[in-house]
Short mmCIF file of C-alpha atoms and ligand atoms in Angstrom, two decimals:
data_model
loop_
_atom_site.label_atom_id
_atom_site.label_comp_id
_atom_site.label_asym_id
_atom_site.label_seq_id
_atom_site.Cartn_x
_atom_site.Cartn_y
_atom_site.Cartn_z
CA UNK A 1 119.13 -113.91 33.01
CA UNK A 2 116.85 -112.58 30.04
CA UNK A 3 113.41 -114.48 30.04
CA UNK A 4 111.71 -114.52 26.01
CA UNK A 5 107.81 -115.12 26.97
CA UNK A 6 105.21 -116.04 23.79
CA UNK A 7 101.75 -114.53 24.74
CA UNK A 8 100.43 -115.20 21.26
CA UNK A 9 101.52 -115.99 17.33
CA UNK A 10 102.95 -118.90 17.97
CA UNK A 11 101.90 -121.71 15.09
CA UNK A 12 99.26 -119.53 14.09
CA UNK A 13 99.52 -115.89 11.97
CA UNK A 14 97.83 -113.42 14.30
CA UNK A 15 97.78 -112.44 17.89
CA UNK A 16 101.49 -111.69 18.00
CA UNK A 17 102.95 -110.57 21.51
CA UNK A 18 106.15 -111.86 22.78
CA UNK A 19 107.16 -110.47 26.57
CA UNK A 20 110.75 -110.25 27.13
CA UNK A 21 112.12 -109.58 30.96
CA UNK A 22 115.33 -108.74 32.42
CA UNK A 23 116.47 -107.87 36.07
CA UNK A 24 113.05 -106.31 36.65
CA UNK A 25 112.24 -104.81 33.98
CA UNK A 26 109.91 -105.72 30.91
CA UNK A 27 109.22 -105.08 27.35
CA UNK A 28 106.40 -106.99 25.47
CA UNK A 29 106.59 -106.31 21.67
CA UNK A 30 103.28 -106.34 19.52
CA UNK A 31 100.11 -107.08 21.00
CA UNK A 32 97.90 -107.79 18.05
CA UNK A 33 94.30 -109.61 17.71
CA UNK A 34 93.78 -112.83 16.16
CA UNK A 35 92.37 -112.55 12.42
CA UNK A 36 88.62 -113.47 13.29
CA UNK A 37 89.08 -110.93 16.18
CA UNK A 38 88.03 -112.84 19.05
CA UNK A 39 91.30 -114.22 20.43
CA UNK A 40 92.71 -112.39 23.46
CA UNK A 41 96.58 -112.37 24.22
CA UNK A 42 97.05 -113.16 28.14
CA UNK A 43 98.54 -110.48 29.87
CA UNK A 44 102.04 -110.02 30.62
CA UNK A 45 101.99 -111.54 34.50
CA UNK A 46 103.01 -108.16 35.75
CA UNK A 47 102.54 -104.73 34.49
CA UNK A 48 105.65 -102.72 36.84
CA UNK A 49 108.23 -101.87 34.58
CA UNK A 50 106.51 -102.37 31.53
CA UNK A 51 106.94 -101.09 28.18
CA UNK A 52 105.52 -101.90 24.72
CA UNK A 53 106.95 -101.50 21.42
CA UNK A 54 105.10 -101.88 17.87
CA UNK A 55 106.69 -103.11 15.00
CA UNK A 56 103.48 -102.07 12.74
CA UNK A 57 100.19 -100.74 12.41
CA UNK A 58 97.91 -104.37 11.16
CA UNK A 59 95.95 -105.06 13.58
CA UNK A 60 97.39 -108.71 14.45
CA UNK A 61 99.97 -106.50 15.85
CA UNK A 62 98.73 -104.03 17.40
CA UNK A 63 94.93 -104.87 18.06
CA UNK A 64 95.01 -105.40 21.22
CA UNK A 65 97.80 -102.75 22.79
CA UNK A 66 94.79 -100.51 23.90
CA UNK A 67 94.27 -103.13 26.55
CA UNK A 68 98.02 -102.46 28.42
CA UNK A 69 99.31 -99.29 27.32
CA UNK A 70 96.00 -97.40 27.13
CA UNK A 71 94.88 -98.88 30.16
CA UNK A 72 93.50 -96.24 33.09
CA UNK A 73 94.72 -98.30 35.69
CA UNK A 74 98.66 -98.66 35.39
CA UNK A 75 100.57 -96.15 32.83
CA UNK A 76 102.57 -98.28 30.29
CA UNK A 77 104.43 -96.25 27.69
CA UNK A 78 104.47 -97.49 23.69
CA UNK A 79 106.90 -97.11 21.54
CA UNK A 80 106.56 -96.87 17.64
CA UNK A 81 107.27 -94.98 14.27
CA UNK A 82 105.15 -91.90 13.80
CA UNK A 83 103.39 -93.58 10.48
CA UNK A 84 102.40 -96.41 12.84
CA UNK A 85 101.03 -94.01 15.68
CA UNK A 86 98.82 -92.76 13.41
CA UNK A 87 97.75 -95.50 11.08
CA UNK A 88 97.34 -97.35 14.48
CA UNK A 89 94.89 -94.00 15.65
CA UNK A 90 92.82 -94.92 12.39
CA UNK A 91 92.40 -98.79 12.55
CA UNK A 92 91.40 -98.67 16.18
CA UNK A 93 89.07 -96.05 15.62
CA UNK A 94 87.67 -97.90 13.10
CA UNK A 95 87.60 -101.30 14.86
CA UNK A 96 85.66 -99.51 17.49
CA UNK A 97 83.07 -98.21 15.24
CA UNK A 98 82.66 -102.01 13.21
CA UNK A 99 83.18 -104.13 16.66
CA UNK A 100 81.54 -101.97 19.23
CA UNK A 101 80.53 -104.11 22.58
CA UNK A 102 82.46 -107.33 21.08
CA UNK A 103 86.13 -105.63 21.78
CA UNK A 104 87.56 -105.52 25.20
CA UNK A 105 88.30 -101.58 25.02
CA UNK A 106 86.98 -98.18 24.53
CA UNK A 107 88.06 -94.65 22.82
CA UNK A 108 89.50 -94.08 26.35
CA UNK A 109 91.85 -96.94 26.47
CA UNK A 110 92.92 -96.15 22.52
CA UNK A 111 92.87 -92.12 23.35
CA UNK A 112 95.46 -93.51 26.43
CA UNK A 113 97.17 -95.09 24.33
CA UNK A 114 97.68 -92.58 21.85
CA UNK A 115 98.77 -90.48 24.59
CA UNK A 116 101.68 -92.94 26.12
CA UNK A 117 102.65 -93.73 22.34
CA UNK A 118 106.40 -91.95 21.94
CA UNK A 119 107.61 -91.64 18.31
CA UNK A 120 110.65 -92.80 17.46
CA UNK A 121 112.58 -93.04 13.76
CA UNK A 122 115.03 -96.13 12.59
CA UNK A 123 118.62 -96.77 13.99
CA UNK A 124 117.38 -94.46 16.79
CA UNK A 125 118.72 -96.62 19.81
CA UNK A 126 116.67 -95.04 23.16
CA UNK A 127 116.66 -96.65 27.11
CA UNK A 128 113.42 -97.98 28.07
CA UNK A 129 114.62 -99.51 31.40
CA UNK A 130 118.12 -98.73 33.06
CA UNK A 131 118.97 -101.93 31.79
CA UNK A 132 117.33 -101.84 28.62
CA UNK A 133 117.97 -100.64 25.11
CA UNK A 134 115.48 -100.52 22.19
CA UNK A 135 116.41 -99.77 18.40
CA UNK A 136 113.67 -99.92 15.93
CA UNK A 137 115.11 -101.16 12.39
CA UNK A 138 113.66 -100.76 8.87
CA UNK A 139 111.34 -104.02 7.98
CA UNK A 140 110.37 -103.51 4.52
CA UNK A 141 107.28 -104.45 5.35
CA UNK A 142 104.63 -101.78 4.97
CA UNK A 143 105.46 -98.16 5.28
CA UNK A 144 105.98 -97.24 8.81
CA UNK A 145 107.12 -100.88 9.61
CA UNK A 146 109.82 -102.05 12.15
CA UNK A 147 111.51 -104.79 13.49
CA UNK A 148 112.68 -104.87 17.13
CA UNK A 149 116.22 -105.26 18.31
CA UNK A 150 115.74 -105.07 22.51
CA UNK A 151 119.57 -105.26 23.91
CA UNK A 152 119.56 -105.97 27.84
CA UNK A 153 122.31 -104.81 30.17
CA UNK A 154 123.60 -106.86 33.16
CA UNK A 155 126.39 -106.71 35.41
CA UNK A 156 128.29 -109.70 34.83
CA UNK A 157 126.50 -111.89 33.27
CA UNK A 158 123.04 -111.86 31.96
CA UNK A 159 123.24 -109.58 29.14
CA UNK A 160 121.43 -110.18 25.57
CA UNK A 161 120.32 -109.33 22.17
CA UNK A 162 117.20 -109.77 21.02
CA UNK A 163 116.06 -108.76 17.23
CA UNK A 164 112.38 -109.80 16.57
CA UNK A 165 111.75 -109.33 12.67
CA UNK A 166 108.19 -109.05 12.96
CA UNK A 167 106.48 -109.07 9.69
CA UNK A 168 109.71 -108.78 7.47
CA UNK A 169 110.32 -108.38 3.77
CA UNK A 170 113.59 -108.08 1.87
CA UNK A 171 112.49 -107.88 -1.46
CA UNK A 172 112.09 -103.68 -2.84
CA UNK A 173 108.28 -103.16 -3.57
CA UNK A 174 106.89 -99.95 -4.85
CA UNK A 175 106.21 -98.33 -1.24
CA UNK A 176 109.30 -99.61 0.47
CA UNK A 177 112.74 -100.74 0.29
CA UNK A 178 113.82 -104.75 1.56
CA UNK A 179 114.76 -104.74 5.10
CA UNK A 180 119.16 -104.34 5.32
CA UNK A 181 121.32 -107.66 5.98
CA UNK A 182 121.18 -108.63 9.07
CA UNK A 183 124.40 -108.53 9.76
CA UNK A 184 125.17 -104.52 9.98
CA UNK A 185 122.88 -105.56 13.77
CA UNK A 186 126.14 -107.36 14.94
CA UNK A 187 126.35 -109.91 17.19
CA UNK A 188 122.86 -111.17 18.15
CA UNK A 189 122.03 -113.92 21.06
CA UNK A 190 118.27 -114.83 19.86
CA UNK A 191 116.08 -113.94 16.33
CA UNK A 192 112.50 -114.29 16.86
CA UNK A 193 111.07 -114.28 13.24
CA UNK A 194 108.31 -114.19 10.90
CA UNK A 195 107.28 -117.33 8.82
CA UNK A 196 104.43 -116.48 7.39
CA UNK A 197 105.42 -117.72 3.92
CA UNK A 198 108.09 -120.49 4.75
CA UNK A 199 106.55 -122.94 2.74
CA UNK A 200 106.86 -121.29 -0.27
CA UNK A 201 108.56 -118.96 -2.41
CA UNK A 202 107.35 -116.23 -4.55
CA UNK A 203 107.21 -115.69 -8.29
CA UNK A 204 109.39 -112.96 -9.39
CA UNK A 205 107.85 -109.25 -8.31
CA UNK A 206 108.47 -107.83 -11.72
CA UNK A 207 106.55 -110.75 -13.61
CA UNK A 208 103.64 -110.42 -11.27
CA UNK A 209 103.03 -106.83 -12.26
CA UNK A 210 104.13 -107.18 -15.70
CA UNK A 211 101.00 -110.14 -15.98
CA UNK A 212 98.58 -107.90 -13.85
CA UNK A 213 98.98 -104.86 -15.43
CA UNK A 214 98.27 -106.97 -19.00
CA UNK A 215 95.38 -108.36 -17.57
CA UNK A 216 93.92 -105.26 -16.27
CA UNK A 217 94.65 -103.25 -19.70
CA UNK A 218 92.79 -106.66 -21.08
CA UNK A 219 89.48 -106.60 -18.80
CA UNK A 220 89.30 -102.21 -19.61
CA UNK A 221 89.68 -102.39 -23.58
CA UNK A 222 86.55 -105.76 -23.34
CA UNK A 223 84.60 -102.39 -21.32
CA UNK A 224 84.80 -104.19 -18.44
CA UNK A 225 85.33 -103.22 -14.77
CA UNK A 226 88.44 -103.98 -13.10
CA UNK A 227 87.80 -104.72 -9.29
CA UNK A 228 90.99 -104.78 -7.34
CA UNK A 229 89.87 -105.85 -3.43
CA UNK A 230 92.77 -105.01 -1.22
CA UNK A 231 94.09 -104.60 2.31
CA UNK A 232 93.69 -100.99 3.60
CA UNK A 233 97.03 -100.84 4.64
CA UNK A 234 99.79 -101.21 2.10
CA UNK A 235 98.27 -103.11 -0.37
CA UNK A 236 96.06 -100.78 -1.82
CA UNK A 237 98.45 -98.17 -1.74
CA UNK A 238 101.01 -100.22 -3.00
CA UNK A 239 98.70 -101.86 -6.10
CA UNK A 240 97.74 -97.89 -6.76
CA UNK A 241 101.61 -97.41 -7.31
CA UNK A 242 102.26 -99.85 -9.82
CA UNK A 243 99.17 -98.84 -11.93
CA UNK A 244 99.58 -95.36 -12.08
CA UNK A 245 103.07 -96.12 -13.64
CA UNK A 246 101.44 -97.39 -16.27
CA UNK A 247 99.08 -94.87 -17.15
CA UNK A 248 100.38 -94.64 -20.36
CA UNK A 249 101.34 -97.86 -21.07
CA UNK A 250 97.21 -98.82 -22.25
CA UNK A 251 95.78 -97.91 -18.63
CA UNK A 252 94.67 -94.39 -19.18
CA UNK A 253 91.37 -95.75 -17.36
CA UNK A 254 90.40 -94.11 -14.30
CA UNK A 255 91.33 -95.25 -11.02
CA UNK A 256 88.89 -95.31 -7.64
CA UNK A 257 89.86 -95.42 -4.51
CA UNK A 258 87.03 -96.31 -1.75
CA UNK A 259 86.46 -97.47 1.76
CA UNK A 260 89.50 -97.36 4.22
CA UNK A 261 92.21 -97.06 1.95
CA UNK A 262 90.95 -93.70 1.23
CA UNK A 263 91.77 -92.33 4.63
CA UNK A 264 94.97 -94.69 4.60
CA UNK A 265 96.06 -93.40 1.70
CA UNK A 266 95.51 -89.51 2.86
CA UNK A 267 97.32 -90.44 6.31
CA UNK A 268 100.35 -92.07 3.86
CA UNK A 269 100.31 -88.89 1.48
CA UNK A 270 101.04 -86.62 4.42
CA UNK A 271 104.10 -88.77 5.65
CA UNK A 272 105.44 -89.39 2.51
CA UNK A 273 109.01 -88.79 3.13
CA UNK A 274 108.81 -91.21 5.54
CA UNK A 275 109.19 -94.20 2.83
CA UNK A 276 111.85 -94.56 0.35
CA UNK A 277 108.60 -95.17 -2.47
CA UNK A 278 106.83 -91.81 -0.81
CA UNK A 279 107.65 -89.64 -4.34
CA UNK A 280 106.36 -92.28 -6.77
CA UNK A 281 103.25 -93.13 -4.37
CA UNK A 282 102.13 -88.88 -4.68
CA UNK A 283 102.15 -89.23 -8.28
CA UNK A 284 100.25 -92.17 -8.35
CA UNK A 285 97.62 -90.33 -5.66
CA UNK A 286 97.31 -87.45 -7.74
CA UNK A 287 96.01 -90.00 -10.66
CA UNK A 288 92.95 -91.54 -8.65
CA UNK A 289 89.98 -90.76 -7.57
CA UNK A 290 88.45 -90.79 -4.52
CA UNK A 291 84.72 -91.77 -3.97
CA UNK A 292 82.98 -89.39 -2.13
CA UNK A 293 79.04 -90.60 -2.33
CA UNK A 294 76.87 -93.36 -3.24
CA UNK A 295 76.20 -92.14 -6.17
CA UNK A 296 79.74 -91.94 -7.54
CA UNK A 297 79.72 -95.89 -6.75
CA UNK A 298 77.02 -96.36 -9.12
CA UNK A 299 79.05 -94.50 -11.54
CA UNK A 300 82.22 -95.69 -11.15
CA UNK A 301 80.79 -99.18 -12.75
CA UNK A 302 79.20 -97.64 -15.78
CA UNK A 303 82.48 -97.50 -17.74
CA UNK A 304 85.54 -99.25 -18.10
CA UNK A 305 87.37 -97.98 -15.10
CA UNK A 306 89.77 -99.99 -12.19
CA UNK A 307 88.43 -99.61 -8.34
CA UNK A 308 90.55 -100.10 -5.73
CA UNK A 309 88.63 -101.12 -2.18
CA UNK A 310 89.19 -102.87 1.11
CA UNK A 311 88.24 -105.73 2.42
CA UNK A 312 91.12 -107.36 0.76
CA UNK A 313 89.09 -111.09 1.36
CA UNK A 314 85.70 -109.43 0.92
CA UNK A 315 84.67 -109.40 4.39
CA UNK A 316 82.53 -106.50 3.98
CA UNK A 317 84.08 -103.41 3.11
CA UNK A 318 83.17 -101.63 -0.09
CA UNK A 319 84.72 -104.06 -2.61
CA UNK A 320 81.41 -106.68 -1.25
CA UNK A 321 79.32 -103.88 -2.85
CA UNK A 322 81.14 -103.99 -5.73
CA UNK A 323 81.37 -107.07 -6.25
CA UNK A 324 77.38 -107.48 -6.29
CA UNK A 325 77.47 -105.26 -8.95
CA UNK A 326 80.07 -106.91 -11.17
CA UNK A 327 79.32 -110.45 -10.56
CA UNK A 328 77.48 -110.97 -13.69
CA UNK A 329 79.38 -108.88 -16.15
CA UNK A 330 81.51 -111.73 -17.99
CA UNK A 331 83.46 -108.79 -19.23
CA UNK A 332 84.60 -107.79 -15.60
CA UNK A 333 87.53 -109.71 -13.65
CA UNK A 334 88.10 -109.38 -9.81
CA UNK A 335 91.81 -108.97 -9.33
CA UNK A 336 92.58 -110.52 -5.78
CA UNK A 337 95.66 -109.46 -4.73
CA UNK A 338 96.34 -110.91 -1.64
CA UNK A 339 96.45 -114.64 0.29
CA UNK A 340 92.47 -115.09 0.90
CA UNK A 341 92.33 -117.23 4.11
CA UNK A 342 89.99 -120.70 3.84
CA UNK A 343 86.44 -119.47 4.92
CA UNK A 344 86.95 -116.19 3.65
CA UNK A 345 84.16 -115.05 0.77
CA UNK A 346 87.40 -114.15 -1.10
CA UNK A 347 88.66 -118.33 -1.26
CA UNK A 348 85.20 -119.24 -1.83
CA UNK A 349 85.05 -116.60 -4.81
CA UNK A 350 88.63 -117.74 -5.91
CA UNK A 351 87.67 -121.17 -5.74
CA UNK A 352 84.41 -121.82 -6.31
CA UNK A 353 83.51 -119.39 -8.32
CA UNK A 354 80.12 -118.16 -5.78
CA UNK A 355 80.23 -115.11 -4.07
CA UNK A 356 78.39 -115.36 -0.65
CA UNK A 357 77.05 -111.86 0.20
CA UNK A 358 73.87 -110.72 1.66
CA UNK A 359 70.55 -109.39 0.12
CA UNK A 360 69.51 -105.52 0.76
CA UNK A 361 67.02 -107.12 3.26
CA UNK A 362 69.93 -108.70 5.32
CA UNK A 363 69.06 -112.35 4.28
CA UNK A 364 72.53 -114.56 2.76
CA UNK A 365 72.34 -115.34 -0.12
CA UNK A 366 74.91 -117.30 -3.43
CA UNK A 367 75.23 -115.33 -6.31
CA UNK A 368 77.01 -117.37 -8.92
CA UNK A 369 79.74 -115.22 -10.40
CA UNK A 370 80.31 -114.48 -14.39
CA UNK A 371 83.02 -112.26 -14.34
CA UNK A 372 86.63 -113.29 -14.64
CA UNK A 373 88.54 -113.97 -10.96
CA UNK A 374 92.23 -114.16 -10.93
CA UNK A 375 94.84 -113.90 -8.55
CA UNK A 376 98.30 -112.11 -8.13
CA UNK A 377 101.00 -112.80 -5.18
CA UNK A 378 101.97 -108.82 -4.16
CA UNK A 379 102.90 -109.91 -0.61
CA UNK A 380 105.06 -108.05 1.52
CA UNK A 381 106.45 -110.75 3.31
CA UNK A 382 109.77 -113.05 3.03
CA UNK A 383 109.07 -115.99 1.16
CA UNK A 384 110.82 -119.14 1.76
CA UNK A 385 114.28 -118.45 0.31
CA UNK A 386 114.19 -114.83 1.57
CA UNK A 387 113.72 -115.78 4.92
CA UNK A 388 116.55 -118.75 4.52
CA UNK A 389 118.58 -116.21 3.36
CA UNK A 390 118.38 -113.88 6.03
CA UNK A 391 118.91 -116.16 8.70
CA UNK A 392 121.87 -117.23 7.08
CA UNK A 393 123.49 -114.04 7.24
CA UNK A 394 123.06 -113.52 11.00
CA UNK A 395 125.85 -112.90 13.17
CA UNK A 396 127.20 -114.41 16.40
CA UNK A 397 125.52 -117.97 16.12
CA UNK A 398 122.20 -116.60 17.38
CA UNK A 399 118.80 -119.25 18.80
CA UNK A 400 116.50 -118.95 16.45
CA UNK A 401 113.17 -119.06 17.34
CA UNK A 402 110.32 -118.91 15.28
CA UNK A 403 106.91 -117.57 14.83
CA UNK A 404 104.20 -116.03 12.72
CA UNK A 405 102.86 -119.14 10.77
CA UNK A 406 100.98 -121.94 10.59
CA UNK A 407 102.24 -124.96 12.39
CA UNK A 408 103.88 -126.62 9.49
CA UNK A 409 105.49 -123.25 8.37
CA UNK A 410 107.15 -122.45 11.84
CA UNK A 411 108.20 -126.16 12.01
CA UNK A 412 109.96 -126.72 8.70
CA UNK A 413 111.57 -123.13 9.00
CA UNK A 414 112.95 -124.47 12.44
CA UNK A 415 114.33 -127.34 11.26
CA UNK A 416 115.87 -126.13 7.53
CA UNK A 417 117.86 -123.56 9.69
CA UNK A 418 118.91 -126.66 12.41
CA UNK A 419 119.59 -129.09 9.96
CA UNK A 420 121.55 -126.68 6.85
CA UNK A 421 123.09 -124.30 9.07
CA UNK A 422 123.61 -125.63 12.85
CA UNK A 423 121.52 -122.89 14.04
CA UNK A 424 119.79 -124.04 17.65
CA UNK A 425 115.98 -122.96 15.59
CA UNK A 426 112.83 -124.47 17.29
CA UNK A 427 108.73 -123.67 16.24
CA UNK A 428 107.89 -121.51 19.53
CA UNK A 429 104.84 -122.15 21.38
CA UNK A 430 102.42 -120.14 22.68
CA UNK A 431 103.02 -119.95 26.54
CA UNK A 432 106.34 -121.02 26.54
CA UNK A 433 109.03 -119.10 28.37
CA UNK A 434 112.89 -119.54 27.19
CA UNK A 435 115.51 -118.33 29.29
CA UNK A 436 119.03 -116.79 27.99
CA UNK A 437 122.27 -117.32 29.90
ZN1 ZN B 1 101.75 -107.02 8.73
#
């Protein structure tokens, strides 16, 4: 009998962690924070036998690993691509330095962890257990990214196969190539996936960057600044990539890089040919540049120029400091480039036009905004059809089960599959435990 466990994710995007047990032995796959950071997944219910595996580096994946494989107490090996070891090495680091006394770790939980994490490359199937087999497959997520296919062995009966998508994407973007059918993993007995965007489907990729690259050529020849917030992980590298392609097309502006996605984007640059996009992303590092001091911020603003900085909602990050600078230039536009989350300074700027910030004294203040805001969907995710799609071409009848969304998202997913395809598909819950032959 294989037991499937949900520790977190369920009806909800973040906190991801799904335990799954066989005779014994036990493998719990992501353990990620929730995105306000102060959820904490429960603990497997027993740590003998346990392994982890990552499927990627953001942190509502992996935010919280430090706490069982980096633990001093019992010794749990991880298991992950070498991009995501060492992305993972730089987000917890810096986690530590923003969150301090708030987190439930320290540098010697994530320096364990570091040191239990094993590096392992795609289609590479390796035995965690006796009766356990992991292969990590190619998610098309993010560079580095992997979904999980855990096969248990029994004698007789008991025997399963388990592929968890985590976050997925089948669609080619710049960095990385869409995650393979589905159906070159064979037979499968249960598909835990993603449904972050199941709601909805996505305009066409090449439109999108056709219409922002227009607008950004637009906002440089008015003199303005072009302020491109943006995810340190993938996005910016990924928004960098289709703008340096251009470069001759009207956009021979130049391009900074600051915050996190600086160091990202150095960690990327040595793993290039990691990532089927790796080639096209070094050219398009080679055309930015970085910002080194506070003075270079000041300049960067002067002149027509595009700036590329984490937070991707404006939660801090270098791209709030920008933004207090362009705010009142009519002539600038903030390019948001990712889903900004309700409460976020990012929806408020989207949709009320107000940027909530702070003053230099600490005290919060409104500043009404006069540049241009618009918004373009780059996400790295299946949409609605994609997700269909891939489901559909599943083999051996599989349970679905599903995860990674809000409530509404897991549910409808659950029941499209049930009701179009005959699939047994159901919303999981956090907490719940399903059992497998
Ligand atoms: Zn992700």
């Amino acid at each position: 009998m294989t037991k499937i466990t949900f520790l977190g994710g369920c009806r909800q995007v973040g906190a991801s962690a799904v335990l799954v047990e066989q005779g014994g032995a036990r493998i719990v796959m992501d353990y990620g924070t929730a995105f306000n950071g102060t959820q904490r997944v429960p603990l497997p219910t027993s740590t003998r036998n346990l392994t982890s595996v990552l499927t990627h580096a953001h942190l509502d994946h992996s935010g919280n690993l430090p706490m069982i494989a980096g633990s001093q107490t019992h010794s749990v090996p991880m298991y992950t691509t070498k991009l995501t070891k060492e992305l993972v090495r730089l987000l917890l680091d810096d986690m530590i330095r923003i969150g301090g006394d708030s987190l439930a770790f320290e540098r010697t939980e994530v320096k364990n962890l570091l040191k239990n994490t094993q590096t392992r490359t795609y289609n590479e199937s390796f035995q965690v257990h006796p009766k356990m087999r992991v292969t990590l497959h190619d998610a098309g997520h993010i560079p580095g990214s992997a979904s999980i296919l855990v096969e248990t062995e029994a004698n007789g009966n008991g025997a399963a196969r388990i592929f968890y998508t985590g976050d997925l994407n089948t669609t080619n973007t710049q960095l990385v190539k869409g995650a393979p059918n589905p159906r070159q993993l064979g037979d499968l007995d249960v598909v835990i996936v993603e449904s972050t965007y199941a709601l909805e489907n996505h305009p066409s990729r090449k439109n999108t960057e056709k219409e922002f690259v227009k607008n950004v050529r637009k906002t440089l020849e008015n003199g303005g600044t072009a302020l491109i917030p943006a995810f340190a992980v993938g996005r910016s590298q990924e928004v960098l990539t289709v703008l340096a392609q251009h470069r001759h097309q009207g956009l021979d502006y130049p391009i900074f890089l600051d915050g996190m996605a600086r160091k990202v984007t150095r960690l990327m640059q040595g793993q290039s040919k990691s990532f089927s996009g790796g080639e096209k992303f070094n050219k398009a590092v080679q055309q930015a540049t970085f910002i080194r001091k506070h003075s270079d911020r000041e300049a960067a603003t002067k002149d027509p120029a595009i700036i590329i900085a984490p937070a991707g909602m404006l939660k801090g990050g270098a791209a709030q400091r920008y933004m207090k600078d362009i705010a009142a230039d009519a002539h600038s536009t903030v390019f948001l480039v990712g889903k900004q989350l309700p409460g976020t300074p990012g929806a408020e700027l989207l949709h009320q036009r107000q940027f909530r910030t702070k003053t230099d004294n600490g005290k919060p203040s409104i500043v009404p905004v006069k540049a241009q805001v618009e918004s373009y969907n780059f996400s790295c995710h299946v949409d609605r059809q994609d997700v269909i799609n891939f489901l559909r071409q599943t083999r051996g009848n599989p349970k679905i089960l599903t995860m990674h969304g809000d409530a509404a998202a897991c549910e409808s997913l659950a029941q499209t599959i049930r009701n179009r395809f005959g699939f047994d598909a159901v919303a999981a819950t956090s907490g719940q435990t399903v059992t497998i032959n």
